[in-house]
Amino acid sequence: MSGDRLGALRAAKLRAIAGAHLGLTVDVDQGEGLADGAALASADRVAVLIGRPSRRSLGPALSWAAKRFDGADNAQALARVDLVLDPTVPVDEHPVDHDPGLAGSSPAADDRFGLDGGDARTIGAQLARIGGLFRPDVRVWVVEGTDVVEVTAAPAPDVPAAPGVEADELVELLRDVGLEPCAEPGMILGEVAGLEVARITVTDGVPSLAIGVGRFDQELSAVAQSDLSRRDALERAADLVRLARTMGNTAHANATHPMARLARERWLRTSLIADPGVIGAAELAALPGLWVRRGLRASAPAAAVGNDVDGRALIVVCSTGVDTDLVPAALELAAQTDASARLVLALPPNDIVPSTRRVAALALTEPEIVAVVPPWEPVAGHR
């Protein structure tokens, strides 16, 4: 069945649900098919059908709603957004780069965030919680057979702590070879300009160190570089990355170099930690996120915490490209870290798009959006 036909069927299902269960009056031709569902607007409300529910689902729904109500008074005009989760509807195939959530077991496992990907109620309860950070009334519903059941917000899942004192010796080794230790849920990464070249994890109280650019390279390096000491292997991996990600190097002048295109949001964070005054900060340090990337080519927001020049607590969330769930992810992180902190979204100028600004304007506490010249821009004299 064609994508257009599937979209029309999803729109028809949403119209039926909206009229029978959500109290909306809709016309027979209302509704727009989306890749994962459908959406429609009626008066001051929007309803969105989601066929592939995840903790990333709120951002795209709010983006559609905000665009539909785009105008001078739109943030006030949009009163309510209903998310209808129905994993049984047919959806289009497309990749998902990252899932905000709880880091858990295997990095390749769909349930690694402690949420059952097949349990729409569990996911819906998290969406309802995150939706409470926005001005419109966000309600979440789950289709169960012929019933449409509203789900209430649930507390945020616990986030696994990064390795502690048991990993101190390995962390010191990372520093000795010039790597930047960055804590993440359940692990510590050793980075060069935001790119992972080592990973520390702890199993049954025993710390281990994997060396290489990303998880798959680490698995290969464990065999190919078995004759090297850990220090030598770390230095070799770090030197390779520095060629592509260090200001002034010839390779750095080519922004299309493969290693210059990976994990750019983390590279942007590294540059702001080194020069916090660019965004009016006095100091910044890396902040673990609530998400884990699926791989080196995937992206996920990179956060930092500190104080601005006026002494106020500051949280900075860096992103590159267009992440439709950036605003909800940043608000969720800020709410769990320090709800009173000033929240700044830092992006390269060309990556600040109207949809991000529109969704930010719907937040109860609107985050600031700041354009930052990225560190991978060619250096004068090295073009």
XYZ file of C-alpha atoms in Angstrom:
383
model
C 0.000 0.000 0.000
C 1.329 3.442 -0.917
C 2.482 5.926 1.681
C -0.268 8.355 0.697
C -2.903 5.672 1.163
C -1.510 4.685 4.558
C -1.458 8.345 5.585
C -5.094 8.742 4.587
C -6.062 5.674 6.626
C -4.229 6.993 9.686
C -5.938 10.369 9.310
C -9.326 8.642 9.096
C -8.622 6.686 12.271
C -7.590 9.840 14.102
C -10.795 11.601 13.031
C -12.848 8.726 14.411
C -10.972 8.735 17.730
C -11.081 12.523 18.031
C -14.830 12.622 17.548
C -15.704 9.629 19.712
C -13.223 9.960 22.580
C -11.613 13.417 22.643
C -14.693 15.599 22.304
C -13.494 17.210 19.087
C -15.754 18.207 16.229
C -13.988 17.403 12.969
C -14.887 17.524 9.302
C -14.690 14.471 7.107
C -11.654 15.833 5.250
C -9.716 17.014 8.292
C -6.420 15.433 9.219
C -2.950 15.152 7.752
C -1.064 11.904 7.402
C 2.382 11.862 9.031
C 5.198 9.313 8.776
C 4.362 7.873 12.192
C 0.653 8.684 12.350
C -1.590 11.653 11.646
C -2.516 15.072 13.019
C -5.485 17.418 12.985
C -6.465 20.760 14.483
C -9.878 21.858 15.696
C -10.535 25.256 17.313
C -7.750 25.724 19.904
C -6.775 22.058 20.079
C -4.560 19.624 18.221
C -4.724 15.832 18.193
C -1.826 13.683 16.991
C -1.949 9.948 16.325
C 1.411 8.246 16.946
C 2.020 4.781 15.570
C 5.604 4.398 16.751
C 5.506 5.832 20.283
C 8.756 6.672 22.067
C 10.030 9.379 24.377
C 10.908 11.283 21.190
C 7.267 11.543 20.133
C 6.367 14.785 21.900
C 8.713 17.079 19.971
C 7.409 16.280 16.471
C 3.810 16.539 17.719
C 4.409 19.956 19.262
C 6.280 21.053 16.151
C 3.251 20.261 13.984
C 0.909 21.951 16.456
C 3.052 25.077 16.768
C 3.306 25.445 12.995
C -0.452 25.010 12.632
C -1.011 27.859 15.092
C 1.875 29.967 13.801
C 1.235 33.683 14.280
C 1.634 36.555 16.718
C -0.547 35.057 19.444
C -0.105 31.373 18.671
C 1.561 30.398 21.933
C -1.586 31.588 23.693
C -4.018 30.280 21.055
C -2.980 26.626 21.313
C -4.744 25.405 24.450
C -4.448 21.627 24.322
C -2.540 18.857 22.569
C -3.801 15.261 22.677
C -1.296 12.513 21.873
C -2.967 9.258 20.864
C -0.576 6.297 20.994
C -1.513 3.319 18.842
C 1.345 0.935 17.970
C -1.021 -1.128 15.794
C -1.355 1.454 13.011
C 0.924 0.970 9.974
C 3.798 3.456 9.844
C 6.416 4.501 7.310
C 9.956 3.266 7.781
C 12.590 5.803 8.797
C 15.592 5.783 11.148
C 15.588 7.121 14.695
C 18.931 8.567 15.796
C 18.535 8.532 19.544
C 15.993 7.864 22.226
C 15.929 10.210 25.208
C 15.600 7.982 28.221
C 17.315 5.739 30.661
C 20.593 4.138 29.687
C 20.511 0.465 30.532
C 22.037 -2.737 29.263
C 23.310 -3.354 25.751
C 23.806 -0.196 23.670
C 22.147 -1.993 20.749
C 19.064 -3.117 22.685
C 15.742 -1.364 22.096
C 14.916 -1.535 25.821
C 18.232 -0.071 26.980
C 16.519 2.902 28.594
C 14.563 0.793 31.061
C 11.354 1.341 29.091
C 9.545 -1.479 27.330
C 9.358 -0.286 23.733
C 6.190 -2.330 23.266
C 4.421 -0.892 26.316
C 2.593 2.189 25.084
C 1.252 2.947 28.570
C 4.744 3.177 30.048
C 5.950 5.412 27.242
C 2.751 7.464 27.441
C 3.248 8.113 31.144
C 6.696 9.564 30.414
C 5.316 11.702 27.578
C 2.640 13.023 29.937
C 5.328 13.977 32.454
C 7.433 15.795 29.868
C 4.308 17.411 28.427
C 3.747 19.098 31.783
C 6.741 21.324 30.996
C 4.752 23.098 28.270
C 2.025 25.719 28.415
C -0.606 23.870 26.334
C -2.410 21.115 28.223
C -0.733 17.932 26.941
C -2.818 14.802 27.412
C -1.789 11.305 26.426
C -4.080 8.485 25.376
C -3.434 4.837 24.491
C -5.553 2.815 22.078
C -6.265 -0.628 23.524
C -8.560 -2.563 21.245
C -11.763 -0.548 20.993
C -10.937 1.511 24.083
C -9.003 4.789 24.239
C -7.533 5.182 27.735
C -5.911 8.302 29.170
C -2.595 7.761 30.963
C -1.231 9.964 33.724
C 2.298 11.196 34.247
C 4.818 8.899 35.926
C 8.048 9.807 37.734
C 11.198 9.899 35.639
C 13.095 6.589 35.520
C 16.267 6.364 37.564
C 19.432 7.072 35.607
C 22.384 4.734 36.251
C 25.321 6.527 37.806
C 28.617 6.786 35.984
C 31.458 4.654 37.390
C 32.792 6.020 40.682
C 35.984 5.661 42.686
C 36.572 2.147 41.393
C 37.407 3.712 38.017
C 39.686 6.485 39.323
C 42.887 4.843 38.094
C 41.529 4.509 34.556
C 40.179 8.062 34.584
C 43.632 9.309 35.564
C 45.098 7.355 32.645
C 42.685 9.109 30.280
C 43.813 12.481 31.594
C 47.492 11.535 31.348
C 47.207 11.018 27.589
C 45.223 14.217 27.094
C 41.697 12.822 26.877
C 38.667 14.566 28.363
C 36.787 12.246 30.766
C 33.023 12.739 30.313
C 30.569 10.966 32.599
C 27.473 9.471 30.975
C 24.808 7.140 32.364
C 26.583 3.917 33.257
C 29.935 4.845 31.696
C 32.769 7.349 31.410
C 33.918 8.333 27.931
C 37.403 9.524 27.068
C 37.038 12.117 24.323
C 39.126 14.251 21.989
C 37.167 17.339 20.944
C 33.939 15.528 21.749
C 34.720 12.294 19.892
C 34.872 9.113 21.956
C 38.167 7.239 21.788
C 37.812 5.259 25.025
C 35.056 3.978 27.288
C 35.170 2.949 30.948
C 32.477 0.640 32.292
C 32.165 -1.383 35.486
C 30.897 -4.963 35.685
C 30.472 -6.620 39.080
C 32.620 -3.922 40.632
C 35.502 -4.434 38.195
C 36.309 -1.488 35.880
C 37.299 -2.107 32.277
C 38.660 0.133 29.526
C 37.757 -0.189 25.836
C 39.913 1.777 23.382
C 38.933 2.971 19.910
C 36.772 5.488 18.073
C 33.304 4.322 19.079
C 32.049 0.976 20.324
C 32.624 -1.049 17.156
C 36.184 0.213 16.709
C 36.774 -0.613 20.369
C 35.770 -4.215 19.732
C 38.131 -4.442 16.739
C 40.974 -2.680 18.530
C 40.808 -5.127 21.421
C 42.050 -7.754 18.947
C 44.119 -5.731 16.469
C 46.054 -3.797 19.120
C 46.409 -6.555 21.678
C 50.208 -6.215 21.489
C 50.128 -2.569 22.642
C 50.018 -1.310 26.198
C 46.853 0.532 27.193
C 48.722 3.824 27.230
C 50.196 3.277 23.750
C 46.827 2.231 22.335
C 45.157 5.286 23.876
C 47.807 7.632 22.520
C 47.546 6.136 19.038
C 43.745 6.518 18.970
C 43.866 10.036 20.414
C 46.536 11.221 17.961
C 44.489 9.959 15.028
C 41.447 11.961 16.136
C 43.458 15.099 16.886
C 44.532 15.282 13.239
C 40.922 15.863 12.213
C 39.558 17.770 15.195
C 42.293 20.143 16.374
C 42.237 23.802 15.387
C 44.948 24.669 12.861
C 45.684 21.169 11.571
C 45.603 20.759 7.797
C 43.018 17.993 8.093
C 40.871 20.251 10.246
C 40.545 22.714 7.364
C 38.482 20.077 5.548
C 35.189 19.944 7.432
C 34.147 16.915 5.352
C 36.889 14.729 6.861
C 35.021 11.673 8.251
C 36.169 12.248 11.826
C 35.276 15.931 11.585
C 31.640 15.022 10.924
C 31.019 12.753 13.914
C 29.514 13.730 17.286
C 29.475 17.401 16.383
C 27.107 18.359 19.185
C 29.706 17.052 21.656
C 32.459 18.915 19.810
C 30.402 22.090 20.132
C 30.039 21.447 23.875
C 33.796 20.953 24.228
C 34.451 24.300 22.556
C 32.019 26.078 24.902
C 33.565 24.485 27.980
C 36.943 25.795 26.783
C 35.540 29.266 26.006
C 32.327 29.721 28.059
C 32.264 33.480 27.570
C 30.975 32.913 24.031
C 27.504 32.361 25.491
C 27.847 34.566 28.550
C 28.966 31.806 30.911
C 31.633 32.135 33.570
C 32.359 28.406 33.701
C 30.943 25.192 32.289
C 31.470 21.477 32.847
C 30.108 18.483 30.959
C 26.749 17.232 32.250
C 25.602 13.625 31.726
C 22.509 13.402 29.563
C 19.377 11.293 29.853
C 20.016 9.667 26.491
C 22.525 7.468 24.704
C 23.389 7.596 21.016
C 22.827 4.483 18.921
C 26.242 4.921 17.321
C 28.888 7.396 16.230
C 26.845 8.569 13.238
C 23.770 9.145 15.365
C 23.286 12.360 17.283
C 21.981 13.283 20.703
C 22.075 16.556 22.630
C 25.222 17.239 24.658
C 24.763 19.196 27.883
C 26.919 21.306 30.164
C 26.272 22.905 33.538
C 27.811 25.899 35.274
C 27.160 29.558 36.025
C 26.671 32.624 33.881
C 28.639 35.841 34.329
C 26.018 37.089 36.798
C 26.431 34.018 39.004
C 23.151 32.382 38.025
C 23.017 28.610 37.556
C 23.208 27.742 33.869
C 22.447 24.642 31.798
C 23.552 24.600 28.167
C 22.275 21.969 25.741
C 24.217 21.722 22.481
C 22.784 20.312 19.280
C 23.543 20.252 15.567
C 21.350 19.614 12.571
C 17.585 19.584 13.117
C 16.457 17.551 16.133
C 12.664 17.737 16.371
C 12.757 16.606 20.004
C 15.516 18.969 21.142
C 13.306 21.307 23.172
C 11.441 18.587 25.152
C 14.727 16.744 25.767
C 16.435 19.902 27.022
C 13.506 20.862 29.255
C 13.392 17.358 30.723
C 17.106 17.429 31.505
C 16.855 20.884 33.078
C 13.865 19.838 35.203
C 15.806 16.866 36.574
C 19.048 18.809 37.078
C 18.059 22.274 38.332
C 14.627 23.601 37.416
C 15.630 27.115 38.495
C 18.668 27.278 36.209
C 18.791 29.420 33.115
C 18.454 27.086 30.112
C 20.284 27.837 26.859
C 20.115 25.863 23.621
C 23.357 26.323 21.673
C 23.373 25.555 17.954
C 25.348 26.545 14.854
C 23.636 29.504 13.140
C 22.488 27.480 10.120
C 20.868 24.858 12.366
C 18.492 27.249 14.142
C 15.196 26.648 12.357
C 11.726 28.168 12.878
C 10.275 24.911 14.217
C 12.739 24.900 17.130
C 11.844 28.482 18.037
C 8.114 27.753 17.797
C 8.294 24.746 20.121
C 10.523 26.650 22.564
C 7.882 29.392 22.719
C 5.359 26.831 24.001
C 7.430 25.988 27.098
C 6.332 27.134 30.539
C 9.850 28.528 30.926
C 11.104 29.351 27.462
C 14.742 28.375 26.845
C 17.080 30.824 25.173
C 18.387 29.870 21.745
C 21.922 31.049 21.007
C 23.847 30.796 17.746
C 27.446 29.630 18.186
C 30.073 29.522 15.449
C 31.085 25.840 15.432
C 34.700 24.753 15.958
C 34.762 22.807 12.689
C 34.460 25.966 10.609
C 37.645 26.388 8.508
C 40.372 28.360 10.251
C 41.636 31.494 8.494
C 44.717 30.616 6.492
C 43.874 26.882 6.430
C 41.143 26.736 3.783
